[in-house]
Short mmCIF file of C-alpha atoms in Angstrom, two decimals:
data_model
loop_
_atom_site.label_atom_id
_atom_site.label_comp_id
_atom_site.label_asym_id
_atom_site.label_seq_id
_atom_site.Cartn_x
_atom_site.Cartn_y
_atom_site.Cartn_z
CA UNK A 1 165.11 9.30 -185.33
CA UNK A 2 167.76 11.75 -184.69
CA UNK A 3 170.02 12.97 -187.50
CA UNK A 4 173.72 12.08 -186.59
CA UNK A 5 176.05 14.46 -187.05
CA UNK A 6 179.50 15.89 -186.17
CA UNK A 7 178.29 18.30 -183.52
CA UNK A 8 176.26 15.25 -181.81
CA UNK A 9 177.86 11.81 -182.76
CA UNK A 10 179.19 10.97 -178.99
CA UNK A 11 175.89 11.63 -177.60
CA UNK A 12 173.64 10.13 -180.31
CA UNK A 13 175.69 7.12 -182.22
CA UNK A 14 174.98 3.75 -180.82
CA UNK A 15 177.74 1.60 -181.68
CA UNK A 16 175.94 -1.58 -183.63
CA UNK A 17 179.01 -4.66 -182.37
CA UNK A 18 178.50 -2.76 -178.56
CA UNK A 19 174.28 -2.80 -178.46
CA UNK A 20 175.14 -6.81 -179.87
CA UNK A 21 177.61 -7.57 -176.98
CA UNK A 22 175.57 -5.84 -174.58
CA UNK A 23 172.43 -7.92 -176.09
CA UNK A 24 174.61 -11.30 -175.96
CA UNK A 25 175.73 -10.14 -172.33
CA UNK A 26 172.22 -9.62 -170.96
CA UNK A 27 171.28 -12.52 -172.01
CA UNK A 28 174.05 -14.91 -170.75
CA UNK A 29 173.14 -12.97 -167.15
CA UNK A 30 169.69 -13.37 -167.53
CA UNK A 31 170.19 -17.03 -168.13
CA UNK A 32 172.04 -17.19 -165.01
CA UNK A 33 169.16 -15.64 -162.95
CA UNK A 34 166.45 -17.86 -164.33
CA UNK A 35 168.71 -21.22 -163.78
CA UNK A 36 169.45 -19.87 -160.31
CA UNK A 37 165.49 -19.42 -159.22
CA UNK A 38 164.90 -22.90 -160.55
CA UNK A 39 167.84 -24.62 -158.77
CA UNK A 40 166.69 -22.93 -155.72
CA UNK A 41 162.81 -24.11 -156.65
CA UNK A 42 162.44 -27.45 -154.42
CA UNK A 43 162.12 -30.41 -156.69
CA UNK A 44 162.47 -29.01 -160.12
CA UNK A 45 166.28 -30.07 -161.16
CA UNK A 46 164.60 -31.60 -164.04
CA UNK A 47 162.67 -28.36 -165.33
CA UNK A 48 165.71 -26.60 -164.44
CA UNK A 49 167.92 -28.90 -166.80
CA UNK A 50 165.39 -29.31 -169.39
CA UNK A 51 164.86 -25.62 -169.65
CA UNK A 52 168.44 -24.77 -169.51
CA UNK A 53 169.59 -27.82 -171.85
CA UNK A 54 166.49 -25.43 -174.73
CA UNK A 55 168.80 -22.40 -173.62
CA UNK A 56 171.68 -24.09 -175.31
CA UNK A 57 172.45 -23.34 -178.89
CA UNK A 58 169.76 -20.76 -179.62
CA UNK A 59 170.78 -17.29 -180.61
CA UNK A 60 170.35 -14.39 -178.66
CA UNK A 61 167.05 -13.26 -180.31
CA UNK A 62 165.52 -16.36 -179.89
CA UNK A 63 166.85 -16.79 -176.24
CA UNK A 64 165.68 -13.80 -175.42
CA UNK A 65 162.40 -14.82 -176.25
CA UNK A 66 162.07 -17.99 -174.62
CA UNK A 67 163.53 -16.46 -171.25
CA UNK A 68 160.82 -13.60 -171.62
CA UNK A 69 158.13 -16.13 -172.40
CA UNK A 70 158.95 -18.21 -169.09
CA UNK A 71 158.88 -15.04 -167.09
CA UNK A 72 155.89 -14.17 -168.03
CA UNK A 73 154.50 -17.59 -166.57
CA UNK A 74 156.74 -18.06 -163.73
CA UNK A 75 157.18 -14.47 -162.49
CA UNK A 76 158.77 -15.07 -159.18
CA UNK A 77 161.98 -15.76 -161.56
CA UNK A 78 162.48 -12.28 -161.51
CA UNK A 79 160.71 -11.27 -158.40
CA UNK A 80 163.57 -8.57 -156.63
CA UNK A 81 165.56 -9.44 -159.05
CA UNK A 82 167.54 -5.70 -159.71
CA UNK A 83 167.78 -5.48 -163.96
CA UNK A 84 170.11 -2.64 -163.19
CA UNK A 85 172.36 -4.92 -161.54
CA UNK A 86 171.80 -7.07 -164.76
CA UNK A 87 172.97 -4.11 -167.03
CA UNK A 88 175.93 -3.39 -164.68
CA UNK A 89 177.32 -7.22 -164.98
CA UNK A 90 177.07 -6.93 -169.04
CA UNK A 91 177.99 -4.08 -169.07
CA UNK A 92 181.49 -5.47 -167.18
CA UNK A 93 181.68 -8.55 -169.45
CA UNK A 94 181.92 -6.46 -172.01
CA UNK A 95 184.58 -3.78 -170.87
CA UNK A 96 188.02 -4.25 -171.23
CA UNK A 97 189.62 -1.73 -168.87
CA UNK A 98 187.79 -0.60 -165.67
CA UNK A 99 187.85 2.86 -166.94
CA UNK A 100 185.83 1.81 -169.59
CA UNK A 101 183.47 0.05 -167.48
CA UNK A 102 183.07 3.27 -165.33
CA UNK A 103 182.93 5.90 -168.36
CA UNK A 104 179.54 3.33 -169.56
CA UNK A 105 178.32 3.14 -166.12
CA UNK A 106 178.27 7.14 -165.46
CA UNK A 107 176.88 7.61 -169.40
CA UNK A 108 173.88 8.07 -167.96
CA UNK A 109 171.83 8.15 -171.71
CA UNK A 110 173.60 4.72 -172.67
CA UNK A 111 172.76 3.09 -169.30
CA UNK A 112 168.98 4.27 -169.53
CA UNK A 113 168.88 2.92 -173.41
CA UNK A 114 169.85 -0.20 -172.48
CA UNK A 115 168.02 -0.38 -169.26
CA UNK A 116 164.86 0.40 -171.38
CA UNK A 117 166.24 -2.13 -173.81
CA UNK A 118 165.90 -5.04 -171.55
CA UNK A 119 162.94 -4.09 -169.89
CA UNK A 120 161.06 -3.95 -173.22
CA UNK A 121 162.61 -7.64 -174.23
CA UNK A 122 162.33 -9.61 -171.28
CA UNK A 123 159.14 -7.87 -170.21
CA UNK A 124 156.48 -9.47 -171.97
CA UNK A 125 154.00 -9.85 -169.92
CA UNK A 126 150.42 -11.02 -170.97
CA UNK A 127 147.27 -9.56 -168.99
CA UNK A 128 143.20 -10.26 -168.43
CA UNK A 129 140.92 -7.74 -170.16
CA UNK A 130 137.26 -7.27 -169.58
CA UNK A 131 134.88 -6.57 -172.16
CA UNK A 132 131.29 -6.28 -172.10
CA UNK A 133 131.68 -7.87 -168.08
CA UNK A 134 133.14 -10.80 -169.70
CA UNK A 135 136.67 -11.66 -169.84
CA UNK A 136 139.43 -12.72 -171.89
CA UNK A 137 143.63 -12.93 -172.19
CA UNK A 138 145.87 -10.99 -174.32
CA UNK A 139 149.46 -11.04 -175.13
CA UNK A 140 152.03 -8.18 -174.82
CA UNK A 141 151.34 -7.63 -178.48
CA UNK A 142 147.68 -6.63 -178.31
CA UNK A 143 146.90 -10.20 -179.88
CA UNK A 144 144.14 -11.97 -178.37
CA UNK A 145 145.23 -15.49 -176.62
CA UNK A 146 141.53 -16.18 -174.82
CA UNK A 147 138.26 -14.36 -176.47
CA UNK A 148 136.28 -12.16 -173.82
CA UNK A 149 133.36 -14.59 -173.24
CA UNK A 150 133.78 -16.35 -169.99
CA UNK A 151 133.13 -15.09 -166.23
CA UNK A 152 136.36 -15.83 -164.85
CA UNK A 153 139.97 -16.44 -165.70
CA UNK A 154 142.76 -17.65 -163.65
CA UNK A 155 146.48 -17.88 -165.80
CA UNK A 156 148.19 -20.74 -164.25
CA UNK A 157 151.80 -19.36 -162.73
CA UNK A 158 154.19 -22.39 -161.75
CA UNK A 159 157.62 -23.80 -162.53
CA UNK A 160 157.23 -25.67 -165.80
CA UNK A 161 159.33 -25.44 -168.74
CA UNK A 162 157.72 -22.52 -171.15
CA UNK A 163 157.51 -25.10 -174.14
CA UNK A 164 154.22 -26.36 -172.19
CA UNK A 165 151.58 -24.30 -172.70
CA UNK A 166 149.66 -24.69 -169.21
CA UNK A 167 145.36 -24.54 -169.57
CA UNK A 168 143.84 -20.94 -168.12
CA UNK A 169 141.12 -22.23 -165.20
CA UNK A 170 138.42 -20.62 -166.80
CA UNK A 171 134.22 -20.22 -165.87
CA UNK A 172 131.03 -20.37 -168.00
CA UNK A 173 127.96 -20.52 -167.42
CA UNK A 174 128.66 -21.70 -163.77
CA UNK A 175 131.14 -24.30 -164.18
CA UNK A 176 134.48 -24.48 -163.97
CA UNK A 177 136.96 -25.96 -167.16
CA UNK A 178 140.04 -25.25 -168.75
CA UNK A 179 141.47 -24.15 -171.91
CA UNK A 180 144.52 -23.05 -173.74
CA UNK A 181 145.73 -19.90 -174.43
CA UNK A 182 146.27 -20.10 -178.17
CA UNK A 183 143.43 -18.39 -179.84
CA UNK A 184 141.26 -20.64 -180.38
CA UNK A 185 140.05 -21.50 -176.75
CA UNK A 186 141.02 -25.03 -177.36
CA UNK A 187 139.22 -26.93 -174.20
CA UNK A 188 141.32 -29.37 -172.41
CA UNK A 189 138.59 -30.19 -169.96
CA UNK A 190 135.07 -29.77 -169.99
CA UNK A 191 132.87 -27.31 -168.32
CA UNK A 192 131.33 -29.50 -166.08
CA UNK A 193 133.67 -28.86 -162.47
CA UNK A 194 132.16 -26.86 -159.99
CA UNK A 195 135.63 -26.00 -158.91
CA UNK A 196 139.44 -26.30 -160.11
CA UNK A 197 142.39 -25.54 -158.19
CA UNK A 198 146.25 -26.00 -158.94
CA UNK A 199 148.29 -28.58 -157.49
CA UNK A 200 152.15 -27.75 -156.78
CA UNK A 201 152.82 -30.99 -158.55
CA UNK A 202 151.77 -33.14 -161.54
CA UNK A 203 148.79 -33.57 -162.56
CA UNK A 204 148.94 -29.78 -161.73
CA UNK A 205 145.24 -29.83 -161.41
CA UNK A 206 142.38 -31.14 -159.27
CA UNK A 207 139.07 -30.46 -160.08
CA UNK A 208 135.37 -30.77 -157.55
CA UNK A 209 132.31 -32.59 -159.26
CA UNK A 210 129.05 -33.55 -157.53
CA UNK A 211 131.39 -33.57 -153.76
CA UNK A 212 133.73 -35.98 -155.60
CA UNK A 213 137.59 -34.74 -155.74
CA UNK A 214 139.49 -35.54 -159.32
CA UNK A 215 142.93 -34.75 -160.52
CA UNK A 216 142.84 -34.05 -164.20
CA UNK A 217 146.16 -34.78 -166.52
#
């Protein structure tokens, strides 16, 4: 960290009640995104008001958590979605003069602080890792959600509230089951399908055994 002193205060404080505004700010418009892609999403006023009704009364820390943990299963939410723009709007809520707002804007260390800032909060994205040709889940952490033993994995994106942990589609040994992504491998349905796909409805998934179709809840 940078030593702060007379000669470089303006360029190296950061202001602790401004990066908390900002935070609160980002997350209010960030909100407003998310509830705006589910409105839009046909059928889903009852995700949309479920997840939004969670929203309510959380702090920003732990909003900004459950916002980056639905992106990272529904990540259309954010799909063109310009987090510069985002920035811009906070930083606007948070000005009180226009020159203000315009003296932030053009501060172009701030902006690119705080640019990084969200990206590193709301980006938490998990990913598939191979290992030994087997493969597995992990989180943005490093920590391991699914263990690198199975022969295929397909994470389930659709618009469900993030409370729900939705089963990974997942192969071994030739057959098709699901589990949950908690580390444990917890299996919610056997390995016994020759095929599972996902629905765009509940029961999300339908499963192919022996030429017979079944939906699985």
């Amino acid at each position: 960290m940078t030593q702060i002193t007379q000669d470089n205060f303006d360029i190296e404080y950061q202001d602790l009640i401004e990066v908390e505004r900002i935070d609160k700010f980002v997350s209010d418009e960030m909100e407003r995104q998310i509830h705006r892609y589910i409105k839009a999403y046909h059928g889903s006023k009852d995700i949309m008001d479920k997840f939004i009704q969670r929203l309510k009364g959380m702090s920003v820390e732990q909003k900004e958590e459950a916002i980056a943990a639905y992106i990272d299963i529904n990540r259309k939410a954010v799909s063109g979605l310009d987090l510069q723009i985002v920035l811009a709007r906070a930083m606007a809520n948070y000005c009180d003069t226009f020159l203000y707002f315009k003296t932030m804007l053009n501060d172009k260390k701030k902006f690119d602080f705080y640019l990084k800032r969200i990206k590193e909060k709301y980006t938490r994205l998990h990913e598939v890792f191979e290992q030994d040709g087997l493969f597995g889940i992990k989180n943005y952490k490093g920590d391991i959600l699914v263990q690198p033993k199975y022969d295929f994995l397909r994470r389930v994106y659709t618009n469900v509230d993030d409370r729900k942990t939705m089963p990974v589609i997942a192969q071994k040994d030739g057959k098709m089951g699901l589990i949950l992504p908690d580390g444990h491998d917890t299996i919610v349905a056997d390995f016994i399908y020759d095929d599972i796909s996902l629905r765009d409805e509940y029961p999300y998934f339908e499963a192919t055994k022996d030429g017979e179709t079944i939906l699985i809840e």
